[in-house]
Amino acid sequence: MRQRVLLALDELKAKDVHEIDVRGKTSIADILIIASGTSTRHVKSIADEVVKYAKKAGMMPLGVEGQREAEWVLVDLGDIIVHVMLPRIREFYGLERLWTVGDDMPKAANAG
């Protein structure tokens, strides 16, 4: 499922994609994937694409939040939670900093 999510993000040109392994830090998920869109329309389209790819793989999302405003859309796929955000919202909430306190900096999903 992780590869399908990354493919969906790449397909719609999501920006600044990062994965954070949160196993051992929380029981809500194993991986957080955070990406940015260039506009509310782009954010919504990226999230819709993630949902579409998940459904094609036979996985119904457990929930999708924030589609109306589309500044921050969360797609809950169980073990993977995808956050698609506008850059200013992403900077304000700083999820990467929040989930990586004491860790090395988050790695880019397409690096390595």
PDB file of N, CA and C in Angstrom, residues 59-102:
ATOM      1  N   MET A  59      -8.449  -1.487  -0.804  1.00  0.00           N
ATOM      2  CA  MET A  59      -8.397  -0.917   0.550  1.00  0.00           C
ATOM      3  C   MET A  59      -9.322   0.295   0.625  1.00  0.00           C
ATOM      4  N   MET A  60     -10.378   0.173   1.395  1.00  0.00           N
ATOM      5  CA  MET A  60     -11.256   1.322   1.610  1.00  0.00           C
ATOM      6  C   MET A  60     -10.649   2.191   2.707  1.00  0.00           C
ATOM      7  N   PRO A  61     -10.458   3.475   2.459  1.00  0.00           N
ATOM      8  CA  PRO A  61      -9.934   4.353   3.513  1.00  0.00           C
ATOM      9  C   PRO A  61     -10.853   4.326   4.738  1.00  0.00           C
ATOM     10  N   LEU A  62     -10.251   4.359   5.910  1.00  0.00           N
ATOM     11  CA  LEU A  62     -11.022   4.386   7.147  1.00  0.00           C
ATOM     12  C   LEU A  62     -11.683   5.743   7.348  1.00  0.00           C
ATOM     13  N   GLY A  63     -11.100   6.770   6.748  1.00  0.00           N
ATOM     14  CA  GLY A  63     -11.656   8.110   6.836  1.00  0.00           C
ATOM     15  C   GLY A  63     -10.881   9.084   5.985  1.00  0.00           C
ATOM     16  N   VAL A  64     -11.578  10.128   5.568  1.00  0.00           N
ATOM     17  CA  VAL A  64     -10.957  11.235   4.831  1.00  0.00           C
ATOM     18  C   VAL A  64     -11.509  12.512   5.456  1.00  0.00           C
ATOM     19  N   GLU A  65     -10.623  13.366   5.922  1.00  0.00           N
ATOM     20  CA  GLU A  65     -11.028  14.596   6.598  1.00  0.00           C
ATOM     21  C   GLU A  65     -10.447  15.815   5.909  1.00  0.00           C
ATOM     22  N   GLY A  66     -11.196  16.909   5.911  1.00  0.00           N
ATOM     23  CA  GLY A  66     -10.680  18.188   5.429  1.00  0.00           C
ATOM     24  C   GLY A  66     -10.891  18.476   3.961  1.00  0.00           C
ATOM     25  N   GLN A  67     -11.689  17.680   3.270  1.00  0.00           N
ATOM     26  CA  GLN A  67     -11.849  17.879   1.829  1.00  0.00           C
ATOM     27  C   GLN A  67     -12.563  19.178   1.475  1.00  0.00           C
ATOM     28  N   ARG A  68     -13.444  19.624   2.320  1.00  0.00           N
ATOM     29  CA  ARG A  68     -14.207  20.836   1.990  1.00  0.00           C
ATOM     30  C   ARG A  68     -13.280  22.055   1.886  1.00  0.00           C
ATOM     31  N   GLU A  69     -12.465  22.286   2.923  1.00  0.00           N
ATOM     32  CA  GLU A  69     -11.564  23.442   2.899  1.00  0.00           C
ATOM     33  C   GLU A  69     -10.340  23.153   2.038  1.00  0.00           C
ATOM     34  N   ALA A  70      -9.895  21.904   2.053  1.00  0.00           N
ATOM     35  CA  ALA A  70      -8.776  21.417   1.240  1.00  0.00           C
ATOM     36  C   ALA A  70      -7.474  22.179   1.479  1.00  0.00           C
ATOM     37  N   GLU A  71      -7.283  22.671   2.703  1.00  0.00           N
ATOM     38  CA  GLU A  71      -5.986  23.235   3.072  1.00  0.00           C
ATOM     39  C   GLU A  71      -5.120  22.146   3.695  1.00  0.00           C
ATOM     40  N   TRP A  72      -5.790  21.174   4.329  1.00  0.00           N
ATOM     41  CA  TRP A  72      -5.125  20.023   4.942  1.00  0.00           C
ATOM     42  C   TRP A  72      -6.103  18.856   4.844  1.00  0.00           C
ATOM     43  N   VAL A  73      -5.788  17.890   4.009  1.00  0.00           N
ATOM     44  CA  VAL A  73      -6.643  16.712   3.870  1.00  0.00           C
ATOM     45  C   VAL A  73      -5.892  15.516   4.439  1.00  0.00           C
ATOM     46  N   LEU A  74      -6.564  14.784   5.328  1.00  0.00           N
ATOM     47  CA  LEU A  74      -5.996  13.597   5.945  1.00  0.00           C
ATOM     48  C   LEU A  74      -6.719  12.381   5.372  1.00  0.00           C
ATOM     49  N   VAL A  75      -5.945  11.405   4.890  1.00  0.00           N
ATOM     50  CA  VAL A  75      -6.501  10.147   4.398  1.00  0.00           C
ATOM     51  C   VAL A  75      -5.980   9.037   5.308  1.00  0.00           C
ATOM     52  N   ASP A  76      -6.898   8.394   6.027  1.00  0.00           N
ATOM     53  CA  ASP A  76      -6.535   7.332   6.971  1.00  0.00           C
ATOM     54  C   ASP A  76      -6.676   5.981   6.281  1.00  0.00           C
ATOM     55  N   LEU A  77      -5.543   5.333   6.067  1.00  0.00           N
ATOM     56  CA  LEU A  77      -5.513   4.017   5.433  1.00  0.00           C
ATOM     57  C   LEU A  77      -5.144   2.926   6.436  1.00  0.00           C
ATOM     58  N   GLY A  78      -5.382   3.195   7.699  1.00  0.00           N
ATOM     59  CA  GLY A  78      -5.060   2.213   8.736  1.00  0.00           C
ATOM     60  C   GLY A  78      -3.622   2.346   9.189  1.00  0.00           C
ATOM     61  N   ASP A  79      -2.741   1.494   8.651  1.00  0.00           N
ATOM     62  CA  ASP A  79      -1.332   1.542   9.029  1.00  0.00           C
ATOM     63  C   ASP A  79      -0.596   2.742   8.443  1.00  0.00           C
ATOM     64  N   ILE A  80      -1.209   3.368   7.449  1.00  0.00           N
ATOM     65  CA  ILE A  80      -0.613   4.542   6.801  1.00  0.00           C
ATOM     66  C   ILE A  80      -1.608   5.697   6.889  1.00  0.00           C
ATOM     67  N   ILE A  81      -1.125   6.836   7.341  1.00  0.00           N
ATOM     68  CA  ILE A  81      -1.945   8.047   7.337  1.00  0.00           C
ATOM     69  C   ILE A  81      -1.250   9.053   6.429  1.00  0.00           C
ATOM     70  N   VAL A  82      -2.014   9.569   5.478  1.00  0.00           N
ATOM     71  CA  VAL A  82      -1.486  10.513   4.497  1.00  0.00           C
ATOM     72  C   VAL A  82      -2.030  11.902   4.818  1.00  0.00           C
ATOM     73  N   HIS A  83      -1.122  12.861   4.935  1.00  0.00           N
ATOM     74  CA  HIS A  83      -1.484  14.261   5.153  1.00  0.00           C
ATOM     75  C   HIS A  83      -1.078  15.025   3.899  1.00  0.00           C
ATOM     76  N   VAL A  84      -2.038  15.683   3.257  1.00  0.00           N
ATOM     77  CA  VAL A  84      -1.749  16.526   2.101  1.00  0.00           C
ATOM     78  C   VAL A  84      -2.135  17.946   2.509  1.00  0.00           C
ATOM     79  N   MET A  85      -1.158  18.862   2.433  1.00  0.00           N
ATOM     80  CA  MET A  85      -1.355  20.191   2.999  1.00  0.00           C
ATOM     81  C   MET A  85      -0.843  21.296   2.076  1.00  0.00           C
ATOM     82  N   LEU A  86      -1.408  22.472   2.269  1.00  0.00           N
ATOM     83  CA  LEU A  86      -0.808  23.660   1.661  1.00  0.00           C
ATOM     84  C   LEU A  86       0.499  23.938   2.404  1.00  0.00           C
ATOM     85  N   PRO A  87       1.511  24.477   1.725  1.00  0.00           N
ATOM     86  CA  PRO A  87       2.796  24.727   2.393  1.00  0.00           C
ATOM     87  C   PRO A  87       2.688  25.582   3.660  1.00  0.00           C
ATOM     88  N   ARG A  88       1.864  26.618   3.662  1.00  0.00           N
ATOM     89  CA  ARG A  88       1.766  27.481   4.855  1.00  0.00           C
ATOM     90  C   ARG A  88       1.139  26.732   6.033  1.00  0.00           C
ATOM     91  N   ILE A  89       0.186  25.853   5.761  1.00  0.00           N
ATOM     92  CA  ILE A  89      -0.439  25.048   6.815  1.00  0.00           C
ATOM     93  C   ILE A  89       0.577  24.032   7.342  1.00  0.00           C
ATOM     94  N   ARG A  90       1.307  23.438   6.426  1.00  0.00           N
ATOM     95  CA  ARG A  90       2.328  22.454   6.804  1.00  0.00           C
ATOM     96  C   ARG A  90       3.392  23.086   7.687  1.00  0.00           C
ATOM     97  N   GLU A  91       3.823  24.262   7.327  1.00  0.00           N
ATOM     98  CA  GLU A  91       4.834  24.971   8.115  1.00  0.00           C
ATOM     99  C   GLU A  91       4.288  25.330   9.496  1.00  0.00           C
ATOM    100  N   PHE A  92       3.048  25.788   9.548  1.00  0.00           N
ATOM    101  CA  PHE A  92       2.443  26.201  10.811  1.00  0.00           C
ATOM    102  C   PHE A  92       2.345  25.038  11.801  1.00  0.00           C
ATOM    103  N   TYR A  93       1.869  23.884  11.345  1.00  0.00           N
ATOM    104  CA  TYR A  93       1.675  22.750  12.248  1.00  0.00           C
ATOM    105  C   TYR A  93       2.935  21.927  12.474  1.00  0.00           C
ATOM    106  N   GLY A  94       3.860  21.940  11.545  1.00  0.00           N
ATOM    107  CA  GLY A  94       5.154  21.293  11.727  1.00  0.00           C
ATOM    108  C   GLY A  94       5.089  19.825  12.113  1.00  0.00           C
ATOM    109  N   LEU A  95       4.292  19.040  11.407  1.00  0.00           N
ATOM    110  CA  LEU A  95       4.161  17.617  11.748  1.00  0.00           C
ATOM    111  C   LEU A  95       5.492  16.880  11.707  1.00  0.00           C
ATOM    112  N   GLU A  96       6.343  17.231  10.758  1.00  0.00           N
ATOM    113  CA  GLU A  96       7.651  16.570  10.692  1.00  0.00           C
ATOM    114  C   GLU A  96       8.429  16.787  11.982  1.00  0.00           C
ATOM    115  N   ARG A  97       8.430  18.018  12.479  1.00  0.00           N
ATOM    116  CA  ARG A  97       9.139  18.313  13.733  1.00  0.00           C
ATOM    117  C   ARG A  97       8.484  17.597  14.908  1.00  0.00           C
ATOM    118  N   LEU A  98       7.171  17.589  14.937  1.00  0.00           N
ATOM    119  CA  LEU A  98       6.434  16.964  16.028  1.00  0.00           C
ATOM    120  C   LEU A  98       6.752  15.476  16.152  1.00  0.00           C
ATOM    121  N   TRP A  99       6.760  14.769  15.028  1.00  0.00           N
ATOM    122  CA  TRP A  99       6.936  13.320  15.052  1.00  0.00           C
ATOM    123  C   TRP A  99       8.382  12.863  15.012  1.00  0.00           C
ATOM    124  N   THR A 100       9.318  13.789  14.838  1.00  0.00           N
ATOM    125  CA  THR A 100      10.722  13.371  14.750  1.00  0.00           C
ATOM    126  C   THR A 100      11.575  13.962  15.865  1.00  0.00           C
ATOM    127  N   VAL A 101      10.955  14.470  16.921  1.00  0.00           N
ATOM    128  CA  VAL A 101      11.722  15.005  18.048  1.00  0.00           C
ATOM    129  C   VAL A 101      12.649  13.912  18.565  1.00  0.00           C
ATOM    130  N   GLY A 102      13.931  14.217  18.604  1.00  0.00           N
ATOM    131  CA  GLY A 102      14.918  13.257  19.075  1.00  0.00           C
ATOM    132  C   GLY A 102      15.405  12.281  18.012  1.00  0.00           C
TER     133      GLY A 102
END
